[in-house]
Coordinates of C-alpha atoms in Angstrom, one line a residue:
M93 CA 0.0 0.0 0.0
P94 CA 2.7 2.6 0.8
N95 CA 4.5 1.8 -2.5
F96 CA 1.3 2.4 -4.3
I97 CA 0.9 5.8 -2.7
L98 CA 4.5 6.7 -3.5
L99 CA 3.9 5.8 -7.2
I100 CA 0.7 8.0 -7.4
S101 CA 2.7 10.9 -5.8
L102 CA 5.5 10.6 -8.4
I103 CA 3.0 10.6 -11.3
W104 CA 1.2 13.6 -9.8
A105 CA 4.5 15.5 -9.6
F106 CA 5.6 14.5 -13.1
I107 CA 2.5 15.9 -14.9
P108 CA 3.2 19.6 -14.2
L109 CA 6.9 19.2 -15.1
Q110 CA 5.9 17.6 -18.4
Q111 CA 3.4 20.4 -19.1
E112 CA 6.1 23.1 -18.3
T113 CA 8.6 21.4 -20.6
S114 CA 6.0 21.2 -23.4
T115 CA 5.1 24.9 -22.9
K116 CA 8.7 25.9 -23.1
M117 CA 9.3 24.0 -26.3
E118 CA 6.2 25.6 -27.9
S119 CA 7.5 29.1 -26.8
E120 CA 10.9 28.3 -28.5
V121 CA 9.1 27.4 -31.7
I122 CA 7.1 30.6 -31.6
L123 CA 10.3 32.6 -30.9
D124 CA 12.2 31.1 -33.8
S125 CA 9.3 31.9 -36.1
L126 CA 9.1 35.5 -34.9
I127 CA 12.8 36.0 -35.4
Q128 CA 12.6 34.5 -38.9
K129 CA 9.8 36.8 -39.8
S130 CA 11.6 39.8 -38.5
E131 CA 14.7 38.9 -40.6
Q132 CA 12.5 38.7 -43.7
Y133 CA 11.1 42.2 -43.2
L134 CA 14.4 43.7 -42.0
Y135 CA 15.3 45.6 -45.2
V136 CA 11.7 45.4 -46.7
E137 CA 9.2 46.8 -44.3
W138 CA 10.4 48.6 -41.1
D139 CA 7.2 48.6 -39.1
S140 CA 6.6 44.9 -39.6
A141 CA 10.1 44.0 -38.7
F142 CA 9.9 46.2 -35.6
A143 CA 6.6 44.6 -34.5
Y144 CA 8.0 41.0 -34.9
L145 CA 11.2 41.9 -33.1
T146 CA 9.2 43.5 -30.2
K147 CA 7.1 40.3 -29.8
A148 CA 10.2 38.1 -30.1
D149 CA 12.0 40.1 -27.4
S150 CA 9.2 39.6 -25.0
V151 CA 9.1 35.8 -25.6
A152 CA 12.9 35.5 -25.3
R153 CA 13.0 37.3 -22.0
L154 CA 10.0 35.2 -20.7
I155 CA 11.8 31.9 -21.4
E156 CA 15.2 33.5 -20.3
D157 CA 17.0 32.6 -23.5
E158 CA 20.0 34.9 -23.4
N159 CA 21.4 34.0 -26.9
K160 CA 18.1 34.7 -28.6
T161 CA 17.8 38.0 -26.6
G162 CA 21.2 38.9 -27.9
K163 CA 20.3 38.0 -31.5
I164 CA 17.2 40.1 -31.3
A165 CA 19.2 43.1 -29.9
N166 CA 21.5 42.7 -33.0
L167 CA 18.6 42.7 -35.3
F168 CA 17.2 45.8 -33.6
G169 CA 20.6 47.5 -34.1
T170 CA 20.4 46.7 -37.8
L171 CA 16.8 47.9 -38.1
Y172 CA 17.6 51.3 -36.5
Y173 CA 20.8 51.6 -38.7
V174 CA 18.7 51.1 -41.8
E175 CA 16.4 53.9 -40.7
G176 CA 19.4 56.2 -39.9
D177 CA 18.9 56.3 -36.1
Y178 CA 22.5 55.6 -35.2
V179 CA 22.1 56.3 -31.4
E180 CA 19.4 53.6 -31.0
S181 CA 21.4 51.4 -33.3
I182 CA 24.6 51.5 -31.2
K183 CA 22.6 51.0 -28.0
Y184 CA 21.3 47.7 -29.2
Y185 CA 24.6 46.6 -30.6
S186 CA 26.2 47.4 -27.3
L187 CA 23.5 45.5 -25.4
A188 CA 24.1 42.5 -27.7
S189 CA 27.9 42.7 -27.1
E190 CA 27.3 42.5 -23.3
I191 CA 25.0 39.5 -23.7
F192 CA 27.3 37.5 -26.0
K193 CA 30.3 38.2 -23.8
N194 CA 28.5 36.4 -21.0
T195 CA 27.4 33.5 -23.2
Q196 CA 30.7 33.5 -25.1
D197 CA 29.0 33.3 -28.4
E198 CA 31.6 34.4 -31.0
S199 CA 29.1 34.5 -33.8
G200 CA 26.8 36.9 -32.0
L201 CA 29.8 39.0 -30.9
S202 CA 31.0 39.3 -34.5
Y203 CA 27.5 40.5 -35.6
A204 CA 27.5 43.2 -32.9
L205 CA 31.1 44.2 -33.8
N206 CA 30.1 44.5 -37.4
G207 CA 27.3 46.8 -36.3
R208 CA 29.8 49.0 -34.6
G209 CA 31.8 49.2 -37.8
L210 CA 28.6 50.4 -39.6
I211 CA 28.2 53.2 -37.0
Y212 CA 31.9 54.2 -37.7
L213 CA 31.0 54.3 -41.4
S214 CA 28.1 56.6 -40.7
Q215 CA 30.4 58.9 -38.6
N216 CA 32.9 58.9 -41.6
E217 CA 35.6 57.3 -39.4
L218 CA 36.4 54.9 -42.3
E219 CA 39.8 53.6 -41.1
K220 CA 38.3 52.5 -37.8
A221 CA 35.4 50.9 -39.6
I222 CA 37.7 48.9 -41.9
E223 CA 39.8 47.7 -38.9
I224 CA 36.6 46.4 -37.2
F225 CA 35.4 44.6 -40.4
N226 CA 38.8 42.9 -40.7
R227 CA 38.4 41.6 -37.2
C228 CA 35.0 40.3 -38.0
I229 CA 36.3 38.6 -41.1
E230 CA 38.9 36.7 -39.0
I231 CA 36.3 35.6 -36.5
N232 CA 33.8 34.4 -39.1
K233 CA 36.4 32.6 -41.1
K234 CA 37.4 30.7 -37.9
L235 CA 33.7 29.9 -37.3
G236 CA 33.3 28.8 -41.0
D237 CA 30.4 31.3 -41.4
S238 CA 30.5 32.1 -45.2
Y239 CA 27.4 34.4 -44.9
G240 CA 29.0 36.4 -42.1
V241 CA 32.3 36.7 -44.0
G242 CA 30.5 37.9 -47.2
R243 CA 28.6 40.5 -45.2
N244 CA 31.9 41.8 -43.6
Y245 CA 33.6 42.0 -47.0
F246 CA 30.5 43.9 -48.3
N247 CA 30.7 46.4 -45.5
R248 CA 34.5 46.8 -45.9
S249 CA 34.1 47.7 -49.5
I250 CA 32.0 50.7 -48.5
G251 CA 34.7 52.2 -46.4
E252 CA 37.4 51.5 -49.0
S253 CA 35.3 53.1 -51.8
D254 CA 34.6 56.2 -49.7
L255 CA 38.4 56.5 -49.1
G256 CA 38.9 56.3 -52.9
Q257 CA 40.7 53.0 -52.6
F258 CA 38.8 51.5 -55.6
D259 CA 41.2 48.6 -56.2
K260 CA 40.7 47.4 -52.7
A261 CA 37.0 48.0 -52.8
H262 CA 36.7 45.9 -56.0
Q263 CA 38.7 43.1 -54.3
S264 CA 36.5 43.2 -51.2
I265 CA 33.2 43.2 -53.2
D266 CA 34.4 40.3 -55.4
L267 CA 35.3 38.3 -52.2
A268 CA 31.8 39.2 -50.8
L269 CA 30.1 37.8 -54.0
E270 CA 32.3 34.7 -53.8
Y271 CA 31.4 34.0 -50.2
L272 CA 27.7 34.8 -50.8
K273 CA 27.3 32.6 -53.9
D274 CA 25.5 29.9 -51.8
H275 CA 23.3 32.6 -50.2
Q276 CA 21.8 34.2 -53.3
D277 CA 18.3 33.9 -51.9
R278 CA 19.2 36.4 -49.1
V279 CA 18.8 40.1 -49.3
I280 CA 22.5 40.7 -48.8
Y281 CA 23.3 39.2 -52.3
T282 CA 21.4 41.9 -54.3
M283 CA 22.8 44.5 -51.9
T284 CA 26.3 43.4 -52.8
L285 CA 25.5 43.6 -56.6
N286 CA 24.2 47.1 -56.0
R287 CA 27.3 48.1 -54.1
A288 CA 29.5 46.8 -56.9
G289 CA 27.6 49.1 -59.3
K290 CA 28.0 52.1 -56.9
I291 CA 31.8 51.5 -56.7
Y292 CA 32.2 51.5 -60.5
F293 CA 30.0 54.6 -60.7
D294 CA 32.1 56.4 -58.0
E295 CA 35.2 55.4 -60.0
G296 CA 33.7 56.9 -63.2
K297 CA 33.3 53.5 -65.0
L298 CA 29.7 54.0 -66.1
E299 CA 29.3 51.0 -68.4
E300 CA 30.5 48.5 -65.7
S301 CA 28.3 50.2 -63.2
E302 CA 25.2 49.9 -65.4
K303 CA 25.9 46.1 -65.9
Y304 CA 25.7 45.5 -62.1
Y305 CA 22.5 47.5 -61.6
N306 CA 20.9 45.6 -64.5
R307 CA 22.0 42.3 -62.8
V308 CA 20.0 43.4 -59.8
L309 CA 16.9 44.3 -61.8
N310 CA 17.2 40.9 -63.7
Y311 CA 17.6 39.0 -60.4
P312 CA 15.3 35.9 -60.7
G313 CA 14.1 36.0 -57.1
Q314 CA 11.9 38.6 -55.4
L315 CA 13.6 42.0 -55.0
T316 CA 13.1 44.2 -51.9
N317 CA 11.9 47.8 -52.2
W318 CA 15.4 48.9 -51.1
A319 CA 17.1 46.8 -53.9
N320 CA 14.8 48.3 -56.6
A321 CA 15.2 51.8 -55.2
F322 CA 19.0 51.6 -55.1
A323 CA 19.4 50.1 -58.6
Y324 CA 17.0 52.5 -60.3
T325 CA 18.6 55.5 -58.5
G326 CA 21.9 54.3 -59.7
L327 CA 20.7 54.1 -63.3
S328 CA 19.3 57.6 -63.0
E329 CA 22.7 58.9 -61.9
I330 CA 24.4 57.1 -64.8
Q331 CA 22.0 58.6 -67.4
L332 CA 22.5 62.0 -65.7
E333 CA 26.3 61.7 -66.2
K334 CA 25.8 60.6 -69.8
G335 CA 23.6 63.6 -70.5
N336 CA 20.4 61.4 -71.2
L337 CA 18.2 63.7 -69.1
R338 CA 14.9 62.1 -70.1
K339 CA 16.0 58.7 -69.1
A340 CA 17.5 60.0 -65.9
V341 CA 14.1 61.5 -64.9
D342 CA 12.3 58.3 -65.9
F343 CA 14.6 56.1 -63.8
G344 CA 14.5 58.5 -60.9
E345 CA 10.6 58.5 -60.9
T346 CA 10.6 54.7 -61.0
A347 CA 13.0 54.6 -58.1
K348 CA 10.7 57.1 -56.3
T349 CA 7.9 54.5 -56.2
Y350 CA 10.1 52.1 -54.3
V351 CA 12.1 54.4 -52.1
S352 CA 8.8 55.9 -50.7
K353 CA 8.1 52.4 -49.2
T354 CA 11.4 52.4 -47.3
R355 CA 12.6 54.4 -44.2
G356 CA 16.2 54.9 -45.3
Y357 CA 17.1 58.6 -45.2
W358 CA 20.3 58.0 -47.1
D359 CA 18.5 56.4 -50.0
K360 CA 15.8 59.1 -50.1
G361 CA 18.5 61.8 -50.0
R362 CA 20.5 60.2 -52.8
L363 CA 17.4 59.9 -55.0
S364 CA 16.3 63.5 -54.2
N365 CA 19.8 64.8 -55.2
A366 CA 19.7 62.9 -58.5
L367 CA 16.2 64.2 -59.4
M368 CA 17.0 67.7 -58.3
R369 CA 20.0 67.8 -60.8
A370 CA 18.0 66.1 -63.6
Y371 CA 15.0 68.5 -63.3
E372 CA 17.3 71.5 -63.0
K373 CA 19.0 70.6 -66.3
T374 CA 15.6 70.0 -68.0
N375 CA 14.5 73.5 -66.8
Q376 CA 11.8 72.1 -64.6
F377 CA 12.8 74.4 -61.8
D378 CA 9.7 73.9 -59.6
K379 CA 10.3 70.1 -59.4
A380 CA 14.1 70.8 -59.0
L381 CA 13.3 73.1 -56.0
E382 CA 10.9 70.5 -54.5
N383 CA 13.6 67.8 -54.6
S384 CA 16.2 70.2 -53.4
K385 CA 14.1 70.8 -50.2
L386 CA 13.7 67.0 -49.8
Y387 CA 17.4 66.4 -50.2
K388 CA 18.2 69.0 -47.5
A389 CA 15.6 67.6 -45.2
Y390 CA 16.9 64.0 -45.5
S391 CA 20.5 65.2 -45.1
D392 CA 19.6 67.1 -41.9
S393 CA 17.9 64.0 -40.6
L394 CA 21.0 62.0 -41.2
Y395 CA 23.8 64.3 -40.2
N396 CA 22.4 66.9 -37.8
E397 CA 19.7 65.4 -35.6
N398 CA 21.0 64.1 -32.2
K399 CA 24.5 64.5 -33.4
N400 CA 25.8 65.6 -30.0
A401 CA 24.0 62.7 -28.4
E402 CA 25.6 60.2 -30.8
I403 CA 29.1 61.5 -30.1
S404 CA 28.5 61.6 -26.3
Y405 CA 27.2 58.1 -26.3
L406 CA 30.1 56.8 -28.3
Q407 CA 32.5 58.4 -25.9
L408 CA 30.7 56.8 -23.0
L409 CA 30.9 53.4 -24.6
L410 CA 34.7 53.9 -25.1
A411 CA 35.1 55.0 -21.5
N412 CA 33.2 51.9 -20.3
A413 CA 35.4 49.7 -22.5
E414 CA 38.5 51.3 -21.1
N415 CA 37.2 50.8 -17.5
Q416 CA 36.5 47.2 -18.3
D417 CA 40.1 46.7 -19.6
L418 CA 41.5 48.3 -16.5
L419 CA 39.4 46.0 -14.3
Q420 CA 40.6 43.0 -16.3
K421 CA 44.2 44.2 -15.9
K422 CA 43.7 44.6 -12.2
E423 CA 42.3 41.0 -11.9
L424 CA 45.3 39.7 -13.8
A425 CA 47.7 41.6 -11.6
E426 CA 46.1 40.2 -8.5
S427 CA 46.2 36.7 -9.9
S428 CA 49.9 37.2 -10.8
A429 CA 50.6 38.4 -7.3
N430 CA 49.0 35.3 -5.8
F431 CA 50.9 33.1 -8.1
N432 CA 54.2 34.8 -7.2
K433 CA 53.4 34.4 -3.5
R434 CA 52.8 30.7 -3.9
F435 CA 55.9 30.3 -6.1
T436 CA 58.0 32.0 -3.4
I437 CA 56.8 29.7 -0.7
I438 CA 57.6 26.7 -2.9
L439 CA 61.1 28.1 -3.6
I440 CA 61.7 28.5 0.2
I441 CA 60.6 25.0 0.9
A442 CA 62.9 23.7 -1.9
L443 CA 65.8 25.8 -0.6
I444 CA 65.4 24.3 2.9
G445 CA 65.3 20.8 1.5
L446 CA 68.4 21.6 -0.6
I447 CA 70.3 22.9 2.6
I448 CA 69.3 19.7 4.5
G449 CA 70.5 17.6 1.6
F450 CA 73.9 19.4 1.5
I451 CA 74.3 18.8 5.3
L452 CA 73.6 15.1 4.9
Y453 CA 75.8 14.9 1.9
G454 CA 78.7 16.6 3.8
R455 CA 78.4 14.0 6.6
V456 CA 78.5 11.2 4.1
I457 CA 81.7 12.7 2.6
K458 CA 83.4 12.8 5.9
Q459 CA 82.5 9.2 6.7
K460 CA 83.6 7.9 3.3
E461 CA 86.5 10.1 2.4
K462 CA 88.6 7.3 1.0
I463 CA 85.8 5.9 -1.2
N464 CA 85.0 9.4 -2.4
Q465 CA 88.6 9.9 -3.6
V466 CA 88.1 6.9 -5.9
L467 CA 84.7 8.3 -7.0
L468 CA 86.2 11.7 -7.7
E469 CA 88.6 10.1 -10.2
K470 CA 85.8 8.2 -11.8
Q471 CA 83.7 11.4 -11.8
K472 CA 86.4 13.2 -13.8
E473 CA 86.4 10.4 -16.3
I474 CA 82.6 10.6 -16.6
Q475 CA 82.7 14.4 -16.9
I476 CA 85.1 14.1 -19.9
Q477 CA 82.7 11.6 -21.4
N478 CA 79.7 13.8 -20.7
E479 CA 81.3 16.7 -22.4
K480 CA 81.8 14.6 -25.5
L481 CA 78.2 13.3 -25.3
E482 CA 77.0 16.9 -24.8
A483 CA 78.8 18.1 -27.9
I484 CA 77.3 15.1 -29.9
N485 CA 73.8 15.9 -28.5
K486 CA 74.1 19.5 -29.6
E487 CA 74.8 18.3 -33.1
K488 CA 72.0 15.8 -33.0
N489 CA 69.6 18.5 -31.7
K490 CA 70.6 20.7 -34.7
L491 CA 70.1 17.7 -36.9
F492 CA 66.5 17.1 -35.5
S493 CA 65.8 20.9 -36.0
I494 CA 66.9 20.6 -39.6
L495 CA 64.7 17.5 -40.2
S496 CA 61.6 19.1 -38.5
H497 CA 62.1 22.5 -40.2
D498 CA 62.5 21.0 -43.7
L499 CA 59.4 18.7 -43.3
K500 CA 57.2 21.4 -41.8
T501 CA 56.4 23.2 -45.1
P502 CA 55.4 20.1 -47.2
I503 CA 53.4 18.7 -44.4
N504 CA 51.5 22.0 -43.9
S505 CA 50.9 22.0 -47.7
V506 CA 49.3 18.5 -47.6
K507 CA 47.3 19.6 -44.5
E508 CA 45.9 22.7 -46.2
L509 CA 44.9 20.8 -49.3
L510 CA 43.1 18.1 -47.3
E511 CA 41.3 20.8 -45.2
L512 CA 40.1 22.6 -48.3
E513 CA 38.7 19.4 -49.7
E514 CA 37.3 18.3 -46.4
N515 CA 35.4 21.7 -45.9
G516 CA 34.0 21.5 -49.5
F517 CA 35.7 24.6 -50.8
L518 CA 36.8 22.9 -54.0
D519 CA 34.7 22.0 -57.0
E520 CA 35.2 18.7 -58.9
E521 CA 37.8 20.2 -61.3
E522 CA 39.7 21.8 -58.4
Q523 CA 39.6 18.5 -56.5
K524 CA 41.2 16.7 -59.4
T525 CA 43.9 19.4 -59.6
A526 CA 44.3 19.3 -55.8
R527 CA 44.7 15.5 -55.8
K528 CA 47.5 15.8 -58.4
L529 CA 49.2 18.5 -56.3
L530 CA 48.7 16.3 -53.2
L531 CA 50.1 13.2 -54.9
K532 CA 53.1 15.2 -56.1
Q533 CA 53.6 16.8 -52.8
V534 CA 53.5 13.5 -51.0
S535 CA 55.9 11.9 -53.5
D536 CA 58.3 14.9 -53.1
T537 CA 58.0 14.7 -49.3
D538 CA 58.7 11.0 -49.4
E539 CA 61.8 11.5 -51.5
M540 CA 62.9 14.4 -49.2
I541 CA 62.4 12.2 -46.1
R542 CA 64.4 9.4 -47.8
K543 CA 67.3 11.7 -48.6
L544 CA 67.1 13.5 -45.2
L545 CA 67.1 10.2 -43.3
G546 CA 70.0 8.8 -45.3
W547 CA 72.0 12.0 -44.7
S548 CA 71.0 12.2 -41.0
H549 CA 72.1 8.6 -40.5
A550 CA 75.5 9.5 -41.8
Q551 CA 75.6 12.5 -39.5
L552 CA 74.8 10.8 -36.2
D553 CA 78.2 11.4 -34.7
G554 CA 77.9 15.1 -35.6
I555 CA 77.2 17.2 -38.7
I556 CA 80.0 16.7 -41.2
T557 CA 80.5 18.7 -44.3
K558 CA 81.7 16.7 -47.3
R559 CA 82.3 19.1 -50.2
T560 CA 82.3 17.5 -53.6
P561 CA 81.9 18.9 -57.2
T562 CA 78.1 19.4 -57.5
D563 CA 75.8 20.6 -60.3
L564 CA 74.2 23.6 -58.7
V565 CA 71.5 24.2 -61.3
E566 CA 70.3 20.6 -61.1
I567 CA 69.7 21.0 -57.3
I568 CA 67.9 24.3 -57.9
K569 CA 65.5 22.7 -60.3
E570 CA 64.9 19.8 -58.0
Q571 CA 64.0 22.2 -55.1
I572 CA 61.7 24.3 -57.2
S573 CA 59.8 21.3 -58.4
Q574 CA 59.0 20.5 -54.7
L575 CA 57.3 23.9 -54.2
D576 CA 54.4 23.5 -56.6
Y577 CA 51.7 23.8 -54.0
Q578 CA 53.2 26.9 -52.3
T579 CA 53.6 28.7 -55.6
V580 CA 50.1 27.7 -56.9
S581 CA 48.3 28.6 -53.7
K582 CA 49.7 32.2 -53.9
N583 CA 49.9 32.3 -57.8
I584 CA 53.6 32.9 -57.7
T585 CA 55.9 32.3 -60.7
I586 CA 59.5 31.2 -60.2
D587 CA 61.6 32.3 -63.2
F588 CA 64.9 30.4 -63.5
S589 CA 65.3 30.7 -67.2
S590 CA 68.4 32.9 -66.8
L591 CA 70.3 30.2 -65.0
I592 CA 73.4 29.0 -66.7
D593 CA 73.3 25.2 -67.0
H594 CA 75.9 22.8 -65.6
L595 CA 77.5 25.2 -63.1
T596 CA 79.7 23.0 -60.9
V597 CA 80.5 24.2 -57.4
N598 CA 82.5 22.6 -54.6
V599 CA 79.8 22.0 -51.8
D600 CA 78.1 19.4 -49.7
P601 CA 75.0 18.5 -51.9
Q602 CA 72.7 17.8 -49.0
Q603 CA 73.6 21.0 -47.1
V604 CA 73.1 23.0 -50.3
Q605 CA 69.6 21.4 -50.7
I606 CA 68.8 22.7 -47.2
I607 CA 70.2 26.2 -48.0
L608 CA 68.2 26.5 -51.3
Q609 CA 65.0 25.0 -49.8
N610 CA 65.0 27.6 -47.0
C611 CA 65.8 30.5 -49.3
L612 CA 63.1 29.6 -51.8
Q613 CA 60.5 29.0 -49.1
N614 CA 61.3 32.4 -47.5
A615 CA 61.0 34.1 -50.9
I616 CA 57.5 32.5 -51.3
K617 CA 56.4 33.2 -47.8
F618 CA 57.2 36.9 -48.0
S619 CA 56.1 37.4 -51.6
N620 CA 52.8 39.1 -52.4
P621 CA 50.2 37.0 -54.3
N622 CA 50.4 37.1 -58.1
S623 CA 54.1 38.1 -58.1
K624 CA 57.3 36.6 -59.4
I625 CA 60.6 35.2 -58.0
T626 CA 63.6 35.5 -60.3
L627 CA 66.8 33.4 -60.1
W628 CA 70.0 34.1 -62.1
N629 CA 73.8 33.6 -61.9
S630 CA 76.8 35.8 -61.9
E631 CA 80.5 35.2 -61.5
N632 CA 83.1 37.0 -59.4
E633 CA 86.2 36.8 -61.5
K634 CA 88.5 38.0 -58.7
D635 CA 87.9 35.1 -56.3
G636 CA 86.4 32.6 -58.7
F637 CA 83.1 32.3 -56.9
I638 CA 79.7 31.6 -58.5
N639 CA 76.9 33.9 -57.3
L640 CA 73.3 32.6 -57.2
H641 CA 70.8 35.5 -57.0
I642 CA 67.2 34.9 -55.6
K643 CA 65.0 38.0 -55.8
D644 CA 61.3 38.3 -54.9
Q645 CA 58.8 41.1 -55.1
G646 CA 57.6 40.8 -51.6
I647 CA 57.4 42.9 -48.4
G648 CA 61.1 43.1 -47.9
I649 CA 63.2 43.1 -44.7
S650 CA 64.1 46.1 -42.5
E651 CA 67.7 47.0 -42.0
E652 CA 67.4 46.2 -38.2
K653 CA 66.2 42.7 -39.1
I654 CA 69.1 42.1 -41.5
E655 CA 71.6 43.1 -38.9
E656 CA 69.9 40.7 -36.5
I657 CA 70.2 37.8 -39.0
Y658 CA 73.9 38.5 -39.5
S659 CA 74.8 38.9 -35.8
R660 CA 72.6 36.4 -34.0
V661 CA 74.2 33.0 -33.1
V662 CA 70.7 31.6 -32.4
R663 CA 67.6 31.7 -34.4
V664 CA 65.9 35.1 -34.9
K665 CA 62.3 35.9 -34.1
S666 CA 60.1 34.7 -37.0
T667 CA 58.0 37.1 -39.0
E668 CA 54.5 36.3 -40.5
G669 CA 54.3 35.9 -44.3
T670 CA 52.0 37.9 -46.6
Q671 CA 49.2 35.3 -45.9
K672 CA 49.9 35.0 -42.2
E673 CA 52.2 32.0 -42.7
K674 CA 54.0 31.1 -39.5
G675 CA 57.7 30.2 -39.2
T676 CA 60.3 29.0 -36.6
G677 CA 63.1 31.6 -37.1
L678 CA 65.5 28.7 -37.8
G679 CA 65.7 28.9 -41.6
L680 CA 68.1 31.8 -42.2
L681 CA 70.2 30.6 -39.2
L682 CA 70.7 27.2 -41.0
V683 CA 71.5 29.0 -44.3
R684 CA 74.1 31.2 -42.7
Q685 CA 75.8 28.3 -40.8
F686 CA 75.8 25.9 -43.8
M687 CA 77.1 28.6 -46.1
E688 CA 80.1 29.1 -43.6
K689 CA 80.6 25.3 -43.5
N690 CA 80.9 25.2 -47.3
N691 CA 83.3 28.2 -47.4
G692 CA 80.6 30.3 -49.1
H693 CA 79.2 33.8 -48.6
F694 CA 75.7 34.9 -47.7
L695 CA 74.4 38.4 -48.5
I696 CA 70.9 40.0 -48.2
K697 CA 69.8 43.1 -50.1
S698 CA 66.4 44.5 -49.2
E699 CA 64.2 47.5 -48.6
P700 CA 60.8 47.4 -46.9
N701 CA 58.0 46.9 -49.5
E702 CA 60.7 46.7 -52.3
G703 CA 61.3 43.0 -52.2
T704 CA 64.4 41.0 -51.1
E705 CA 67.5 39.7 -53.0
I706 CA 69.5 36.9 -51.4
I707 CA 73.0 36.3 -52.9
L708 CA 74.6 32.9 -52.3
S709 CA 78.3 32.7 -53.3
F710 CA 79.8 29.2 -53.8
E711 CA 83.4 28.2 -54.6
K712 CA 83.6 27.3 -58.3
T713 CA 85.1 23.9 -59.1
N714 CA 88.3 24.2 -61.1
S715 CA 87.9 22.5 -64.5

C-alpha cells in the first residue's frame, strides 16, 4: 500500500513538469518563427520588422533565452541603422555585445562588432570601420560562417570606396560575392551587386556600373523595395552623367515608387539629389526646388539630428570599454601576485630541502673520504665523457631541428589541401587538380624524407660537411619542383630561365639542398600573391666564386632585421608571411651556418616593400 501511494505521488509531480517542458518547447518554436519573420522584413518593411522583433524580445525574456535575446538586440541594431537612427542602433549593438560576452557566443559578438563598424562608417571614421570589419572577417572565417564573411567584406568595400581605394573596394566586393554565392536567396546578395555598381560609378566607369545595376533588376528572385530603389537610382545617376536627361528622370521617378516604401534617409536623400539635378538641367525648376528641399531635409535627418547625443554616447561606450580593460588588468595583476606568492613559498621549501641535503651529503663525505677519492677520479672520467656526449647531443639537436624544419612546409601544404577538400571549398575540377598536387607533394616529401634520413644517418656522430663537385642548377631545379603547392596557392611564378646550366661548385650536396630550400621557401612566404621570384647567376672573376641571386617582389626586410640575422648565433624571431604564414626563425640561421661550413658567402639586399634579393656565393670547381 505505501509503495502504491508513492507511485501515485510521483505521477502527480511529473504531470506539471511535463506540461512546463511542453510549454517551453512551444515558446521556443514561436520565438524562432518571430525571429525568422523579422529577418525577412528587416530591409523590406520597417514597421513589420519592428513589430515582430518586439514580440520576439518579450518571448525570449520570458523563457530566459540569453542567446536569442542577444540576437534580437543585434537585429534591432540593424533595423535602426537602416532607418538612420545611429544612437538607437549602437545602443542595441552594445547590449548584444554584453549578452554575448556572458554567453561566449563568438558569432553573435561578431555580428555586434560588425554593427559598430557600420556606425563608424556613418560617422565617416572609415579607417576604424575597416579595422573592425577585418576583425569580423577573422572571427567568421574561424567559425566557418561564409554568410558572415561575405557580409563583412561587403561592409569593408563601402569604407574603401569612400576612401577612394577603388582597387581594394573591388577586391572586397568580389570576395563578398564569392562567399555569398551559396546565399543568393538572401537580401545581402542583391545589396552586394548594387554596391558593386556604386563602386564602379564612383570610379567613373559607367558601363560597368550599369551592368551590375541591371544584374540586380534581372535577379530571378523577389527583390526588396530597397534593392529596386538603389538600382533605379543608380541608373538615374548614370544617365545623368551621360547627358540622357529624359532617361535620368524616368529612372528617378521609377526609383521614387520604391524608395517611398522604405525608411532609409540615405537612399531618399540620394534619389532627391539625382532628381534635383535632372529636373534642373531640363529647366523644370519647380520640381528641382521640391527635390532640393527634400534632399536638404533628409541630409539634416542623417547628419544633424541628435549629433551631439551620438558622439557623447560613443565616448561613454569607449570609457566603459577602457574601464573594463582596467578591471581585467587589475584582476590579472592580483592573480599574478597570488601566483608569485605561492611560487616564493615553494622556492623557500625547496631551498630548505636543498640545505638539508647538503648537510647530509657533507656527513657522508666525511664518513667515506677514501671511497669518495676513488669516486672523484671516476667522476672526472665521466665528466670528460659527458662533455663529449653533450657536444654530440648538440649536433643531434641541430640535426633534428633541420629535419623538423624541412618537413614542416610540405606537411603543412598537404594539410591545407586536405582541409580545403574536407570543408568542401573545391569543386570537382579543383579537387582533381588538388589531388594531383597532393600526390606530387607526398611523393616529393617521401623523396625528401628518404634523402634526409639517409643524410642524417651518416651525421649521427655530428654534422660533417663533405664538399664535392656538384651541379648547382640541377639541385635548384629539384628544389623548385617540390614547391608546386606553395607557388600555386599564392599564384607565384618562379623564373629560373636565366640560370646557366651545368655550373659545378664545390659544396656538400645535402647541405646546399637545405640552403636552397629555406631561401626559396622564405621568398615565397614573404612574396605578395600574383608576383614573381627570379633566379640568375653571376661570377666573381676576382675570387672565382659563382653567385646565385634569388630576388622576390615581396614585403622586404628592414635594416634592423638584416643586422639581427647577420649577428645572432641563435635563431631570430620569426615574422609572419604575406598570408599569415608562420615560421620558426630557424631557416636563415641554418642558411648562414651551412654557407660558412661550405666556405661560401651569404648576402641580403632588401628594402621594406621593395622585395628582397639573397645572394649565395659558392666556390667554383676548377675545370
